[in-house]
Amino acid sequence: METTLKSPSHSFLQCSPTLFTNYPNNSNFITLTRCLSLKSGALAKTMASTTDTATPITFGFKNLLETFTVDVHKAENRPLNVPLIAPFTIASSRLDKVENVAIRIELSNGAVGWGEAPILPFVTAEDQPMAMAKASEACAFLRRCPALTLGSMLGEIGAILPGHEFASVRAGVEMAIIDAVANSIRVPLWRLFGGASSTITTDITIPIVSPAEAAELASKYNKEGFKTLKLKVGKNLNADIEVLQAIRVAHPQCQFILDANEGYKPEEAVEVLERLHDMGLTPILFEQPVDRDDWDGLGYVSNIARERYGVSVAADESCRSLIDVYKIVEGNILDVINIKLAKVGVMGALDIIEKARAAGLDLMIGGMVETRLAMGFAGQLAAGLGCFKFIDLDTPLLLSQDPVLEGYEVSGAVYKFTNARGHGGFLHWDNIA
């Protein structure tokens, strides 16, 4: 029997051309209506009856929110500590090692999902002890929670971990739940979120360092195939200009993004653009040039950058909720919004993507300092939706160790996502205890 599937209208998934994939000639094909009426355990049993070589069935995420029943068997969290190759310094903080929180959720059907709550001091509201405590609270709830639809369960997590204060932990728990569901239905995350592409190309970040160190990094990244460098600036204007000059010599053809992490005053941000213009240098993006609450200053810099130099300005720290998006849109303050799952959660990110795209804003996706666990989830979301102009998902490349097994493939700046179920990567849980 041939069955035709039609996707529901929902704007946060309209970035991609295909929400569902139909395999009418596959003898193992199961209609969407039948699959989504099954409990998660029964669904897993049905899926297990297919052969390993069968083409996986792709479902739309919005449908699963309403119809897939999640029954959690186990839920726990542990510290995820990983050393950096070198200290990571930005205008507002310095990180000497990653101290994040890993989350593991197992459903009653045996499917496992993984999540990560990244901690970046002065950027995320949580430190590691707070994140551990809140993740434990959320996991305890999930262990005693009756089976719920995916949407209802994510809503309960949103109530336990509300707002920006617990956004990073909320993101980690949401990742783990969604990953477990994707594993249940044998679908990679990039297909679950729309299937627009199975690859992304990221920039790579040069933190605040000396001109000589910056030049060395730029040369290294040039050889590795990175075409776009993201430069952390904002602590010292003159030093920033010297670093940019050194990078241009070491990597003459690179495009570059400036990220001030709130470090400049509005007049300083404009001066940076003026001086770069005099040097014949133009960034492709200027991210968060001023304090996140200085909306007038942000608009002032954005207007000059756009009109005088043709440079877009992005809101990062200034955009932490839908309320901020409405403010940006209604005031025509800037052109780009940086989406970070750890800043707004997975569901919050999808809401912001919907609003920003409807308003004609461009999108960037970034992260804090994460392993390939959280970065892989964000990357698959970006690949699946296919609507991000700027990709900044590089921080696993800055770590001296990789605790994640399997997962996406890395070739220079390109991440390739496979057809493995869910995230495709996992942790040796006992080894990180």
Short mmCIF file of C-alpha atoms in Angstrom, two decimals:
data_model
loop_
_atom_site.label_atom_id
_atom_site.label_comp_id
_atom_site.label_asym_id
_atom_site.label_seq_id
_atom_site.Cartn_x
_atom_site.Cartn_y
_atom_site.Cartn_z
CA MET A 1 0.00 0.00 0.00
CA GLU A 2 1.37 3.40 -0.92
CA THR A 3 1.03 6.08 1.74
CA THR A 4 1.58 9.79 1.28
CA LEU A 5 2.74 11.84 4.24
CA LYS A 6 2.21 15.57 4.43
CA SER A 7 4.03 17.75 6.91
CA PRO A 8 2.07 20.07 9.16
CA SER A 9 2.60 23.78 8.83
CA HIS A 10 4.95 25.07 11.49
CA SER A 11 7.30 27.88 10.73
CA PHE A 12 10.27 26.83 12.87
CA LEU A 13 10.61 23.77 10.66
CA GLN A 14 10.08 25.55 7.34
CA CYS A 15 13.82 26.24 7.05
CA SER A 16 14.27 22.81 5.50
CA PRO A 17 12.69 21.36 2.36
CA THR A 18 11.62 18.01 3.82
CA LEU A 19 10.03 17.30 7.17
CA PHE A 20 9.05 13.70 6.57
CA THR A 21 10.42 11.03 4.27
CA ASN A 22 8.11 8.41 2.78
CA TYR A 23 9.34 5.00 1.63
CA PRO A 24 6.31 3.51 -0.17
CA ASN A 25 8.31 0.69 -1.75
CA ASN A 26 9.89 -0.49 1.49
CA SER A 27 8.18 -3.63 2.77
CA ASN A 28 9.13 -2.58 6.30
CA PHE A 29 7.46 0.80 5.92
CA ILE A 30 5.15 1.66 8.78
CA THR A 31 2.67 4.45 8.32
CA LEU A 32 3.15 7.56 10.40
CA THR A 33 -0.32 7.25 11.92
CA ARG A 34 0.33 3.73 13.16
CA CYS A 35 3.82 4.49 14.48
CA LEU A 36 2.87 7.56 16.39
CA SER A 37 -0.09 5.88 18.03
CA LEU A 38 2.20 3.34 19.65
CA LYS A 39 3.71 3.71 23.09
CA SER A 40 7.47 4.06 23.05
CA GLY A 41 8.03 0.45 24.10
CA ALA A 42 5.76 -0.91 21.39
CA LEU A 43 7.35 1.39 18.84
CA ALA A 44 10.80 0.09 19.70
CA LYS A 45 9.56 -3.50 19.35
CA THR A 46 8.09 -2.70 15.93
CA MET A 47 11.30 -1.01 14.83
CA ALA A 48 13.33 -3.98 16.05
CA SER A 49 11.46 -6.17 13.61
CA THR A 50 12.95 -4.29 10.65
CA THR A 51 16.26 -5.38 9.17
CA ASP A 52 19.46 -3.49 9.98
CA THR A 53 19.74 -2.43 6.33
CA ALA A 54 16.24 -0.99 6.11
CA THR A 55 16.07 2.71 5.34
CA PRO A 56 15.21 4.55 8.57
CA ILE A 57 11.89 6.36 8.70
CA THR A 58 12.10 10.10 9.31
CA PHE A 59 9.52 11.86 11.42
CA GLY A 60 8.85 15.55 11.91
CA PHE A 61 9.77 16.88 15.33
CA LYS A 62 6.53 18.78 15.81
CA ASN A 63 4.45 15.64 15.32
CA LEU A 64 6.49 13.76 17.90
CA LEU A 65 5.86 16.50 20.47
CA GLU A 66 2.17 15.77 20.28
CA THR A 67 2.08 12.02 19.76
CA PHE A 68 5.18 10.19 20.97
CA THR A 69 4.90 8.85 24.52
CA VAL A 70 8.09 9.05 26.60
CA ASP A 71 8.49 6.60 29.47
CA VAL A 72 11.75 7.22 31.39
CA HIS A 73 13.39 4.25 33.08
CA LYS A 74 16.66 5.84 34.27
CA ALA A 75 17.94 9.41 34.47
CA GLU A 76 21.21 10.58 36.00
CA ASN A 77 23.88 13.25 35.72
CA ARG A 78 27.62 13.42 36.34
CA PRO A 79 30.37 16.04 36.10
CA LEU A 80 32.02 16.26 32.70
CA ASN A 81 35.50 17.73 33.19
CA VAL A 82 37.82 18.06 30.19
CA PRO A 83 41.13 19.95 29.90
CA LEU A 84 41.63 22.66 27.28
CA ILE A 85 44.61 22.85 24.94
CA ALA A 86 45.16 26.41 26.22
CA PRO A 87 43.22 28.85 28.43
CA PHE A 88 40.17 30.29 26.68
CA THR A 89 40.04 34.03 27.31
CA ILE A 90 37.26 36.39 26.27
CA ALA A 91 36.47 39.96 27.30
CA SER A 92 34.33 38.88 30.26
CA SER A 93 36.06 35.74 31.55
CA ARG A 94 38.82 33.15 31.31
CA LEU A 95 38.33 29.39 31.25
CA ASP A 96 41.20 27.05 32.14
CA LYS A 97 39.28 23.78 31.83
CA VAL A 98 35.82 22.61 30.93
CA GLU A 99 33.63 21.80 33.94
CA ASN A 100 30.29 20.85 32.44
CA VAL A 101 27.54 18.40 33.38
CA ALA A 102 26.65 15.26 31.40
CA ILE A 103 23.12 13.82 31.46
CA ARG A 104 22.10 10.26 30.55
CA ILE A 105 18.47 9.22 30.10
CA GLU A 106 17.28 5.69 29.37
CA LEU A 107 13.72 4.96 28.30
CA SER A 108 11.73 1.85 29.21
CA ASN A 109 12.32 0.56 25.67
CA GLY A 110 16.10 0.62 26.24
CA ALA A 111 16.81 3.68 24.08
CA VAL A 112 19.44 5.98 25.61
CA GLY A 113 19.81 9.72 25.14
CA TRP A 114 22.71 12.00 26.01
CA GLY A 115 22.85 15.67 26.94
CA GLU A 116 25.39 18.20 28.15
CA ALA A 117 24.99 21.38 30.19
CA PRO A 118 27.98 23.63 29.45
CA ILE A 119 29.29 26.04 32.07
CA LEU A 120 31.01 29.30 31.07
CA PRO A 121 31.54 31.66 34.03
CA PHE A 122 29.85 35.05 33.71
CA VAL A 123 28.03 33.90 30.57
CA THR A 124 25.93 30.98 31.82
CA ALA A 125 24.03 31.71 35.01
CA GLU A 126 24.97 28.31 36.46
CA ASP A 127 28.28 27.18 37.89
CA GLN A 128 29.01 23.45 38.00
CA PRO A 129 27.72 22.79 41.57
CA MET A 130 24.46 24.57 40.80
CA ALA A 131 24.15 22.79 37.47
CA MET A 132 24.75 19.41 39.13
CA ALA A 133 22.10 20.13 41.76
CA LYS A 134 19.48 21.27 39.26
CA ALA A 135 20.24 18.42 36.86
CA SER A 136 19.83 15.97 39.76
CA GLU A 137 16.48 17.55 40.57
CA ALA A 138 15.32 17.20 36.97
CA CYS A 139 16.55 13.60 36.76
CA ALA A 140 14.76 12.69 39.99
CA PHE A 141 11.55 14.11 38.52
CA LEU A 142 11.99 12.10 35.31
CA ARG A 143 12.55 8.86 37.24
CA ARG A 144 9.25 9.20 39.10
CA CYS A 145 7.30 10.83 36.27
CA PRO A 146 4.58 8.77 34.57
CA ALA A 147 4.75 8.30 30.81
CA LEU A 148 3.96 11.58 29.02
CA THR A 149 3.92 12.85 25.48
CA LEU A 150 7.24 14.36 24.45
CA GLY A 151 5.79 17.87 24.42
CA SER A 152 4.30 17.48 27.89
CA MET A 153 7.52 16.09 29.32
CA LEU A 154 9.60 18.92 27.87
CA GLY A 155 7.04 21.35 29.27
CA GLU A 156 7.48 19.87 32.74
CA ILE A 157 11.25 20.21 32.43
CA GLY A 158 10.77 23.84 31.40
CA ALA A 159 8.77 24.43 34.59
CA ILE A 160 11.43 22.81 36.79
CA LEU A 161 14.28 24.66 35.08
CA PRO A 162 12.77 28.01 34.04
CA GLY A 163 14.21 31.08 32.36
CA HIS A 164 17.81 32.09 31.76
CA GLU A 165 18.82 31.13 35.31
CA PHE A 166 18.73 27.40 34.50
CA ALA A 167 18.86 27.51 30.69
CA SER A 168 22.07 25.51 30.32
CA VAL A 169 20.81 22.64 32.48
CA ARG A 170 17.44 22.77 30.76
CA ALA A 171 19.18 22.49 27.41
CA GLY A 172 21.17 19.47 28.57
CA VAL A 173 18.09 17.63 29.84
CA GLU A 174 16.09 18.51 26.72
CA MET A 175 18.95 17.21 24.54
CA ALA A 176 18.99 13.90 26.37
CA ILE A 177 15.23 13.39 26.14
CA ILE A 178 15.06 14.29 22.45
CA ASP A 179 18.11 12.13 21.69
CA ALA A 180 16.49 9.16 23.43
CA VAL A 181 13.32 9.63 21.37
CA ALA A 182 15.33 9.87 18.14
CA ASN A 183 17.10 6.64 19.10
CA SER A 184 13.72 5.02 19.72
CA ILE A 185 12.52 5.71 16.19
CA ARG A 186 15.91 5.02 14.55
CA VAL A 187 16.31 8.55 13.18
CA PRO A 188 19.43 10.75 13.25
CA LEU A 189 18.83 14.14 14.80
CA TRP A 190 19.61 16.03 11.60
CA ARG A 191 16.77 14.19 9.87
CA LEU A 192 14.45 14.67 12.85
CA PHE A 193 14.94 18.44 12.59
CA GLY A 194 14.20 18.55 8.87
CA GLY A 195 16.97 16.88 6.90
CA ALA A 196 18.09 19.95 4.95
CA SER A 197 21.72 18.81 5.05
CA SER A 198 23.98 16.27 6.71
CA THR A 199 26.97 18.64 6.98
CA ILE A 200 27.91 22.01 8.40
CA THR A 201 31.03 24.16 8.01
CA THR A 202 32.16 25.97 11.15
CA ASP A 203 34.43 28.89 11.84
CA ILE A 204 37.10 28.55 14.53
CA THR A 205 37.78 30.88 17.44
CA ILE A 206 40.99 32.66 18.37
CA PRO A 207 40.68 33.81 22.00
CA ILE A 208 42.27 36.93 23.41
CA VAL A 209 46.01 36.26 23.07
CA SER A 210 49.13 38.14 21.99
CA PRO A 211 49.61 39.08 18.31
CA ALA A 212 52.33 36.42 17.96
CA GLU A 213 50.10 33.70 19.40
CA ALA A 214 47.18 34.83 17.25
CA ALA A 215 49.33 34.70 14.12
CA GLU A 216 50.52 31.22 14.99
CA LEU A 217 46.94 30.01 15.46
CA ALA A 218 45.78 31.71 12.26
CA SER A 219 48.56 30.02 10.28
CA LYS A 220 47.69 26.65 11.80
CA TYR A 221 43.99 27.05 11.00
CA ASN A 222 44.79 28.19 7.48
CA LYS A 223 46.64 24.92 6.85
CA GLU A 224 43.73 22.96 8.34
CA GLY A 225 41.26 24.50 5.92
CA PHE A 226 39.38 27.01 8.07
CA LYS A 227 38.20 29.91 5.93
CA THR A 228 36.48 31.92 8.69
CA LEU A 229 38.13 32.95 11.96
CA LYS A 230 36.20 34.30 14.91
CA LEU A 231 38.31 36.73 16.91
CA LYS A 232 37.66 37.45 20.56
CA VAL A 233 38.16 41.16 21.20
CA GLY A 234 36.94 43.80 23.63
CA LYS A 235 39.55 44.00 26.41
CA ASN A 236 41.96 46.49 24.80
CA LEU A 237 41.16 48.29 21.57
CA ASN A 238 44.74 48.95 20.46
CA ALA A 239 45.80 45.38 21.26
CA ASP A 240 42.82 44.10 19.29
CA ILE A 241 43.95 46.02 16.20
CA GLU A 242 47.48 44.60 16.53
CA VAL A 243 46.09 41.08 16.73
CA LEU A 244 43.97 41.63 13.64
CA GLN A 245 46.98 42.89 11.70
CA ALA A 246 49.00 39.83 12.71
CA ILE A 247 46.20 37.46 11.75
CA ARG A 248 45.79 39.08 8.34
CA VAL A 249 49.48 38.49 7.61
CA ALA A 250 49.33 34.86 8.74
CA HIS A 251 46.03 34.03 6.98
CA PRO A 252 45.61 36.61 4.18
CA GLN A 253 42.46 35.12 2.66
CA CYS A 254 40.44 34.51 5.81
CA GLN A 255 37.06 35.99 6.54
CA PHE A 256 36.68 37.07 10.12
CA ILE A 257 34.03 37.66 12.74
CA LEU A 258 34.64 40.04 15.64
CA ASP A 259 33.17 39.00 18.99
CA ALA A 260 33.54 41.59 21.74
CA ASN A 261 31.43 39.76 24.37
CA GLU A 262 30.08 43.14 25.58
CA GLY A 263 33.62 44.51 25.94
CA TYR A 264 33.41 47.84 24.09
CA LYS A 265 31.69 51.12 24.69
CA PRO A 266 29.62 52.13 21.64
CA GLU A 267 32.19 54.73 20.55
CA GLU A 268 34.99 52.16 20.83
CA ALA A 269 33.08 49.65 18.72
CA VAL A 270 32.64 52.25 15.98
CA GLU A 271 36.32 53.20 16.22
CA VAL A 272 37.34 49.56 15.69
CA LEU A 273 35.32 49.44 12.48
CA GLU A 274 36.79 52.77 11.33
CA ARG A 275 40.35 51.68 11.94
CA LEU A 276 39.81 48.34 10.25
CA HIS A 277 38.26 50.12 7.28
CA ASP A 278 41.34 52.33 7.00
CA MET A 279 43.43 49.14 6.92
CA GLY A 280 41.27 47.66 4.18
CA LEU A 281 39.73 45.06 6.52
CA THR A 282 36.02 44.38 6.85
CA PRO A 283 34.57 41.76 9.21
CA ILE A 284 31.68 39.68 7.95
CA LEU A 285 29.99 40.07 11.35
CA PHE A 286 30.39 42.07 14.57
CA GLU A 287 29.02 40.11 17.50
CA GLN A 288 27.79 41.68 20.75
CA PRO A 289 29.96 44.83 20.60
CA VAL A 290 28.49 46.48 23.72
CA ASP A 291 26.85 45.67 27.05
CA ARG A 292 23.83 43.41 26.68
CA ASP A 293 21.51 45.93 28.35
CA ASP A 294 22.72 48.91 26.30
CA TRP A 295 20.01 48.72 23.65
CA ASP A 296 20.58 52.29 22.48
CA GLY A 297 24.30 51.63 22.11
CA LEU A 298 23.65 48.37 20.28
CA GLY A 299 21.34 50.12 17.84
CA TYR A 300 23.82 52.97 17.37
CA VAL A 301 26.69 50.62 16.52
CA SER A 302 24.49 48.45 14.32
CA ASN A 303 23.22 51.40 12.29
CA ILE A 304 26.70 52.77 11.63
CA ALA A 305 28.13 49.31 10.91
CA ARG A 306 25.33 48.58 8.43
CA GLU A 307 25.11 51.94 6.67
CA ARG A 308 28.75 52.99 6.62
CA TYR A 309 30.64 49.71 6.36
CA GLY A 310 28.12 47.09 5.23
CA VAL A 311 28.72 45.04 8.36
CA SER A 312 25.96 43.18 10.22
CA VAL A 313 25.84 43.25 14.02
CA ALA A 314 24.71 40.19 15.99
CA ALA A 315 23.05 39.95 19.39
CA ASP A 316 24.39 37.21 21.62
CA GLU A 317 24.27 38.10 25.31
CA SER A 318 21.52 40.63 24.48
CA CYS A 319 19.21 37.88 23.23
CA ARG A 320 18.30 35.47 26.01
CA SER A 321 14.54 35.13 25.52
CA LEU A 322 11.66 35.73 23.14
CA ILE A 323 11.11 39.05 24.87
CA ASP A 324 14.55 40.16 23.69
CA VAL A 325 13.75 39.00 20.15
CA TYR A 326 10.58 41.09 20.11
CA LYS A 327 12.56 44.09 21.33
CA ILE A 328 15.14 43.62 18.59
CA VAL A 329 12.51 43.20 15.89
CA GLU A 330 10.25 46.04 16.97
CA GLY A 331 13.17 48.46 17.35
CA ASN A 332 14.92 47.31 14.16
CA ILE A 333 18.03 47.25 16.34
CA LEU A 334 20.24 44.80 14.43
CA ASP A 335 20.35 42.15 11.71
CA VAL A 336 21.51 38.86 13.26
CA ILE A 337 20.66 36.77 16.32
CA ASN A 338 23.09 34.22 17.75
CA ILE A 339 21.25 31.10 18.89
CA LYS A 340 22.88 29.13 21.69
CA LEU A 341 21.10 26.14 23.19
CA ALA A 342 22.79 26.68 26.55
CA LYS A 343 21.45 30.23 26.61
CA VAL A 344 17.78 29.51 25.89
CA GLY A 345 17.33 25.72 25.85
CA VAL A 346 16.41 23.58 22.86
CA MET A 347 12.72 24.45 22.83
CA GLY A 348 13.46 28.11 23.50
CA ALA A 349 15.88 28.10 20.57
CA LEU A 350 13.23 26.71 18.23
CA ASP A 351 10.79 29.42 19.33
CA ILE A 352 13.40 32.14 18.75
CA ILE A 353 14.33 30.70 15.34
CA GLU A 354 10.66 30.85 14.35
CA LYS A 355 10.23 34.48 15.38
CA ALA A 356 13.56 35.66 13.96
CA ARG A 357 12.98 34.05 10.57
CA ALA A 358 9.48 35.46 10.35
CA ALA A 359 10.97 38.91 10.96
CA GLY A 360 13.63 38.48 8.28
CA LEU A 361 16.60 38.37 10.65
CA ASP A 362 19.66 36.29 9.82
CA LEU A 363 20.69 33.52 12.22
CA MET A 364 23.94 32.40 13.75
CA ILE A 365 24.38 29.29 15.88
CA GLY A 366 27.07 29.11 18.53
CA GLY A 367 27.94 27.48 21.82
CA MET A 368 29.68 28.00 25.11
CA VAL A 369 32.68 25.67 25.59
CA GLU A 370 31.28 22.22 24.97
CA THR A 371 32.40 18.74 24.03
CA ARG A 372 31.16 16.99 20.90
CA LEU A 373 28.12 15.90 22.90
CA ALA A 374 26.35 19.27 23.07
CA MET A 375 28.11 20.58 19.96
CA GLY A 376 26.96 17.54 17.99
CA PHE A 377 23.35 18.15 19.00
CA ALA A 378 23.55 21.83 18.02
CA GLY A 379 25.29 20.92 14.77
CA GLN A 380 22.66 18.38 13.81
CA LEU A 381 19.90 20.88 14.59
CA ALA A 382 21.64 23.46 12.39
CA ALA A 383 22.20 20.97 9.56
CA GLY A 384 18.64 19.69 9.73
CA LEU A 385 17.00 23.11 9.74
CA GLY A 386 19.39 24.54 7.17
CA CYS A 387 18.66 28.18 8.00
CA PHE A 388 21.84 29.46 9.66
CA LYS A 389 24.00 31.99 7.85
CA PHE A 390 26.84 31.81 10.42
CA ILE A 391 28.06 28.58 12.07
CA ASP A 392 30.24 28.86 15.19
CA LEU A 393 30.41 25.34 16.64
CA ASP A 394 34.13 24.90 17.11
CA THR A 395 34.87 24.51 20.82
CA PRO A 396 35.45 20.70 20.79
CA LEU A 397 38.45 21.52 18.61
CA LEU A 398 39.88 23.56 21.50
CA LEU A 399 39.85 20.63 23.96
CA SER A 400 42.93 18.50 24.63
CA GLN A 401 40.80 15.37 25.06
CA ASP A 402 37.62 14.08 23.43
CA PRO A 403 35.45 12.09 25.86
CA VAL A 404 32.78 11.40 23.23
CA LEU A 405 32.89 8.11 21.33
CA GLU A 406 31.65 7.90 17.74
CA GLY A 407 29.34 10.76 16.75
CA TYR A 408 29.97 13.12 13.86
CA GLU A 409 33.01 13.02 11.61
CA VAL A 410 35.39 15.99 11.45
CA SER A 411 37.39 17.05 8.40
CA GLY A 412 38.94 20.45 9.03
CA ALA A 413 36.07 22.92 9.26
CA VAL A 414 33.45 20.44 8.01
CA TYR A 415 31.33 18.27 10.29
CA LYS A 416 29.65 15.30 8.66
CA PHE A 417 26.64 13.72 10.36
CA THR A 418 25.92 10.08 9.66
CA ASN A 419 22.70 8.10 9.61
CA ALA A 420 23.38 6.74 13.10
CA ARG A 421 20.37 6.99 15.39
CA GLY A 422 19.94 10.14 17.43
CA HIS A 423 23.10 12.01 18.26
CA GLY A 424 25.26 9.09 17.17
CA GLY A 425 27.79 9.74 19.94
CA PHE A 426 27.97 8.62 23.55
CA LEU A 427 30.09 8.64 26.70
CA HIS A 428 31.62 5.77 28.64
CA TRP A 429 29.44 6.59 31.61
CA ASP A 430 31.50 4.82 34.27
CA ASN A 431 34.73 6.44 33.06
CA ILE A 432 33.52 9.98 33.78
CA ALA A 433 32.30 9.23 37.31
#
